[in-house]
Amino acid sequence: MYIPAIYKNENQEDIKKFIAENGFAILVNQTNAKLWATHIPLILDENEAGKAILVGHISKENPQGESFKTNTEVLAIFTGVHSYISSSWYDHENVPTWNYVAVHVYGKVKTLNLEEATKSLKKLVDKYEATSEKPLRIEDLSKQTMLQARGITAFEIEITGIEAVKKMSQNRDAKNHQNIISELEKTGCPNSILVAQEMSKKP
Amino acid sequence: MYIPAIYKNENQEDIKKFIAENGFAILVNQTNAKLWATHIPLILDENEAGKAILVGHISKENPQGESFKTNTEVLAIFTGVHSYISSSWYDHENVPTWNYVAVHVYGKVKTLNLEEATKSLKKLVDKYEATSEKPLRIEDLSKQTMLQARGITAFEIEITGIEAVKKMSQNRDAKNHQNIISELEKTGCPNSILVAQEMSKKP
């Protein structure tokens, strides 16, 4: 991804946290010689060799899974809050822009066997059920329900590169920065308010 | 994109509206033999021949623009609201899932000249300034500010295919559907509440 230096995020802890909090990703590759993308939750983990991996699964009906056998190159895109930024909110003339946060993870994909797949499903469900009133647990599901696990292709992606952008008007002075936050809040739009909250965080 | 029949959205008006309301897209292609993605606003328009196009621009510093000269295949991904759906909210045992809306637009990209680029910037700015208190207008900007237009690669994408998914628990009966909405609202999470709102809309 092209990232101007001022917007590059190289804080690894921050990037890990972002992936954990924005885990619904887009998995991109070339499938049957066509750009292909699937929207799925991915979890950041470590393999037995201690290397950073992403773990996820797609339907067996999705041809992307078949493509993993011959083409291991994938890109996982994690997106966060974003909003249009009007330059009419600045105290000087300029062009409008867009504030956003995103992380691109490059890696090599390999499919998992049924046992590994089931373990990965447990981690995924435990993560998202952590705040449930009555947390669902994979190990409590009937054999019948767990047959659905045979309908998926589970995989891990050995990470080869991470690129992270955080474009949050860092190029503006304190006065303009604060004014952008106030104007975003005024819009009443949920996305804009989330960007205002992100911009308000101490770096 | 792999889309089970029940989640396929083929309502062209609905898709157009979605793109207009979720215009901050991800432009994917192969750049220097690598999967490449850029986060930018895109506008749905028509070219002089009356064909549907997407119009946008990226920084001239972004190598993706250079790649357009030799490889015209691109995929534009538009994403909407999404949320984890716990199967503990159903009245029967099942596995959890994710509700989401997305549109994938395939097309062939070509770069625009400076005059066409300036026109495209005007359309973009007019769209996003429509609700501004003091709408910024491209034609009011000084020559000095407009020099920034020379730092971009503007382009149009002639659309060759559109794939749209709307996965909003359509496979659940009325009682479970309503319960999912209630539970999403209870989470207090902005994304989940937006999904509840989307699920509450009449089809």
PDB file of C-alpha atoms in Angstrom, chain A residues 1-2 24 26 28-30 34-37 39 41 59 61-63 73-75 77 79 82 84 86-88 93-96 98 100 102 104 106 125 128-129 132-134 136 140-142 145 148 163 186 190 194, chain B residues 1-2 24 26 28-30 34-37 39 41 59 61-63 73-75 77 79 82 84 86-88 93-96 98 100 102 104 106 125 128-129 132-134 136 140-142 145 148 163 186 190 194:
ATOM      1  CA  MET A   1       0.000   0.000   0.000  1.00  0.00           C
ATOM      2  CA  TYR A   2       1.286   3.468  -0.744  1.00  0.00           C
ATOM      3  CA  PHE A  24     -13.725  -8.792  10.093  1.00  0.00           C
ATOM      4  CA  ILE A  26     -11.230  -9.007   3.382  1.00  0.00           C
ATOM      5  CA  VAL A  28      -7.858 -11.089  -1.411  1.00  0.00           C
ATOM      6  CA  ASN A  29      -6.044 -13.303  -3.901  1.00  0.00           C
ATOM      7  CA  GLN A  30      -6.092 -14.378  -7.530  1.00  0.00           C
ATOM      8  CA  LYS A  34      -9.352 -13.241 -11.412  1.00  0.00           C
ATOM      9  CA  LEU A  35      -8.996 -10.852  -8.449  1.00  0.00           C
ATOM     10  CA  TRP A  36     -11.081 -12.437  -5.710  1.00  0.00           C
ATOM     11  CA  ALA A  37     -12.151 -11.223  -2.263  1.00  0.00           C
ATOM     12  CA  HIS A  39     -15.292 -11.096   3.740  1.00  0.00           C
ATOM     13  CA  PRO A  41     -13.224 -12.828  10.425  1.00  0.00           C
ATOM     14  CA  SER A  59     -17.032 -22.154   2.758  1.00  0.00           C
ATOM     15  CA  GLU A  61     -18.199 -23.902  -1.954  1.00  0.00           C
ATOM     16  CA  ASN A  62     -15.988 -20.797  -2.298  1.00  0.00           C
ATOM     17  CA  PRO A  63     -13.530 -21.416  -5.200  1.00  0.00           C
ATOM     18  CA  GLU A  73      -0.064 -15.502  -2.089  1.00  0.00           C
ATOM     19  CA  VAL A  74      -2.835 -13.673  -0.215  1.00  0.00           C
ATOM     20  CA  LEU A  75      -3.527 -10.191   1.103  1.00  0.00           C
ATOM     21  CA  ILE A  77      -7.198  -6.181   4.468  1.00  0.00           C
ATOM     22  CA  THR A  79     -10.318  -1.655   7.831  1.00  0.00           C
ATOM     23  CA  HIS A  82     -13.088   6.481   8.238  1.00  0.00           C
ATOM     24  CA  TYR A  84     -14.651  12.546   4.707  1.00  0.00           C
ATOM     25  CA  SER A  86     -13.955  18.911   4.517  1.00  0.00           C
ATOM     26  CA  SER A  87     -11.223  21.502   4.069  1.00  0.00           C
ATOM     27  CA  SER A  88     -13.943  24.097   4.817  1.00  0.00           C
ATOM     28  CA  GLU A  93      -7.650  27.145   1.922  1.00  0.00           C
ATOM     29  CA  ASN A  94      -6.914  23.537   1.002  1.00  0.00           C
ATOM     30  CA  VAL A  95      -8.450  20.484  -0.659  1.00  0.00           C
ATOM     31  CA  PRO A  96     -10.704  17.990   1.156  1.00  0.00           C
ATOM     32  CA  TRP A  98     -10.430  11.319   3.856  1.00  0.00           C
ATOM     33  CA  TYR A 100      -8.981   6.331   7.756  1.00  0.00           C
ATOM     34  CA  ALA A 102      -6.211   0.245   7.638  1.00  0.00           C
ATOM     35  CA  HIS A 104      -2.688  -4.829   5.045  1.00  0.00           C
ATOM     36  CA  TYR A 106       0.615 -10.191   3.210  1.00  0.00           C
ATOM     37  CA  VAL A 125     -15.946 -18.486  18.875  1.00  0.00           C
ATOM     38  CA  TYR A 128     -16.466 -13.310  19.957  1.00  0.00           C
ATOM     39  CA  GLU A 129     -18.525 -14.989  22.702  1.00  0.00           C
ATOM     40  CA  SER A 132     -22.079 -12.904  25.544  1.00  0.00           C
ATOM     41  CA  GLU A 133     -24.671 -13.315  28.275  1.00  0.00           C
ATOM     42  CA  LYS A 134     -24.751 -17.068  27.633  1.00  0.00           C
ATOM     43  CA  LEU A 136     -21.693 -20.429  23.192  1.00  0.00           C
ATOM     44  CA  ASP A 140     -20.882 -27.994  23.837  1.00  0.00           C
ATOM     45  CA  LEU A 141     -22.235 -28.293  20.294  1.00  0.00           C
ATOM     46  CA  SER A 142     -23.768 -31.600  19.174  1.00  0.00           C
ATOM     47  CA  THR A 145     -24.117 -29.276  14.416  1.00  0.00           C
ATOM     48  CA  GLN A 148     -20.972 -28.087   9.512  1.00  0.00           C
ATOM     49  CA  GLU A 163       1.655  -2.392   6.164  1.00  0.00           C
ATOM     50  CA  LYS A 186     -21.479  17.979  14.736  1.00  0.00           C
ATOM     51  CA  PRO A 190     -21.816   7.422  13.474  1.00  0.00           C
ATOM     52  CA  LEU A 194     -15.926   7.357  15.617  1.00  0.00           C
TER      53      LEU A 194
ATOM     54  CA  MET B   1     -17.115 -13.306  -4.751  1.00  0.00           C
ATOM     55  CA  TYR B   2     -18.742 -16.512  -3.543  1.00  0.00           C
ATOM     56  CA  PHE B  24     -15.074   4.981   0.472  1.00  0.00           C
ATOM     57  CA  ILE B  26     -10.801  -0.329  -1.703  1.00  0.00           C
ATOM     58  CA  VAL B  28      -7.458  -3.716  -5.694  1.00  0.00           C
ATOM     59  CA  ASN B  29      -5.207  -4.827  -8.527  1.00  0.00           C
ATOM     60  CA  GLN B  30      -1.843  -6.448  -9.220  1.00  0.00           C
ATOM     61  CA  LYS B  34       1.926  -8.006  -6.042  1.00  0.00           C
ATOM     62  CA  LEU B  35      -1.652  -7.762  -4.765  1.00  0.00           C
ATOM     63  CA  TRP B  36      -2.165  -4.055  -4.111  1.00  0.00           C
ATOM     64  CA  ALA B  37      -4.984  -2.109  -2.467  1.00  0.00           C
ATOM     65  CA  HIS B  39      -8.408   3.121   0.128  1.00  0.00           C
ATOM     66  CA  PRO B  41     -13.592   7.405  -2.468  1.00  0.00           C
ATOM     67  CA  SER B  59      -1.595  10.041  -5.529  1.00  0.00           C
ATOM     68  CA  GLU B  61       3.368   8.681  -5.799  1.00  0.00           C
ATOM     69  CA  ASN B  62       1.238   5.518  -5.556  1.00  0.00           C
ATOM     70  CA  PRO B  63       2.782   2.881  -7.882  1.00  0.00           C
ATOM     71  CA  GLU B  73      -7.980  -5.226 -14.532  1.00  0.00           C
ATOM     72  CA  VAL B  74      -9.187  -3.832 -11.201  1.00  0.00           C
ATOM     73  CA  LEU B  75     -11.607  -4.765  -8.448  1.00  0.00           C
ATOM     74  CA  ILE B  77     -14.657  -3.287  -3.018  1.00  0.00           C
ATOM     75  CA  THR B  79     -18.177  -2.405   2.306  1.00  0.00           C
ATOM     76  CA  HIS B  82     -21.287  -5.726   9.606  1.00  0.00           C
ATOM     77  CA  TYR B  84     -20.846 -10.898  14.607  1.00  0.00           C
ATOM     78  CA  SER B  86     -24.048 -15.210  18.075  1.00  0.00           C
ATOM     79  CA  SER B  87     -26.073 -18.378  17.593  1.00  0.00           C
ATOM     80  CA  SER B  88     -26.804 -18.185  21.355  1.00  0.00           C
ATOM     81  CA  GLU B  93     -28.602 -24.881  18.369  1.00  0.00           C
ATOM     82  CA  ASN B  94     -26.442 -23.646  15.514  1.00  0.00           C
ATOM     83  CA  VAL B  95     -23.046 -22.098  14.731  1.00  0.00           C
ATOM     84  CA  PRO B  96     -22.332 -18.349  14.936  1.00  0.00           C
ATOM     85  CA  TRP B  98     -21.306 -12.725  10.534  1.00  0.00           C
ATOM     86  CA  TYR B 100     -22.514  -7.943   6.328  1.00  0.00           C
ATOM     87  CA  ALA B 102     -20.614  -5.652   0.323  1.00  0.00           C
ATOM     88  CA  HIS B 104     -17.585  -5.929  -5.651  1.00  0.00           C
ATOM     89  CA  TYR B 106     -14.935  -5.441 -11.631  1.00  0.00           C
ATOM     90  CA  VAL B 125     -16.302  17.487  -3.820  1.00  0.00           C
ATOM     91  CA  TYR B 128     -19.432  15.295  -0.131  1.00  0.00           C
ATOM     92  CA  GLU B 129     -19.908  19.039   0.450  1.00  0.00           C
ATOM     93  CA  SER B 132     -21.663  21.283   4.564  1.00  0.00           C
ATOM     94  CA  GLU B 133     -22.522  24.513   6.345  1.00  0.00           C
ATOM     95  CA  LYS B 134     -20.178  26.424   4.027  1.00  0.00           C
ATOM     96  CA  LEU B 136     -16.358  24.167  -0.521  1.00  0.00           C
ATOM     97  CA  ASP B 140     -13.560  28.780  -5.941  1.00  0.00           C
ATOM     98  CA  LEU B 141     -10.114  27.361  -5.122  1.00  0.00           C
ATOM     99  CA  SER B 142      -7.013  29.395  -6.045  1.00  0.00           C
ATOM    100  CA  THR B 145      -4.307  25.141  -4.375  1.00  0.00           C
ATOM    101  CA  GLN B 148      -2.358  19.807  -6.133  1.00  0.00           C
ATOM    102  CA  GLU B 163     -21.411  -8.791  -7.450  1.00  0.00           C
ATOM    103  CA  LYS B 186     -28.439  -4.557  23.465  1.00  0.00           C
ATOM    104  CA  PRO B 190     -22.214   1.215  17.045  1.00  0.00           C
ATOM    105  CA  LEU B 194     -26.256  -0.234  12.464  1.00  0.00           C
TER     106      LEU B 194
END
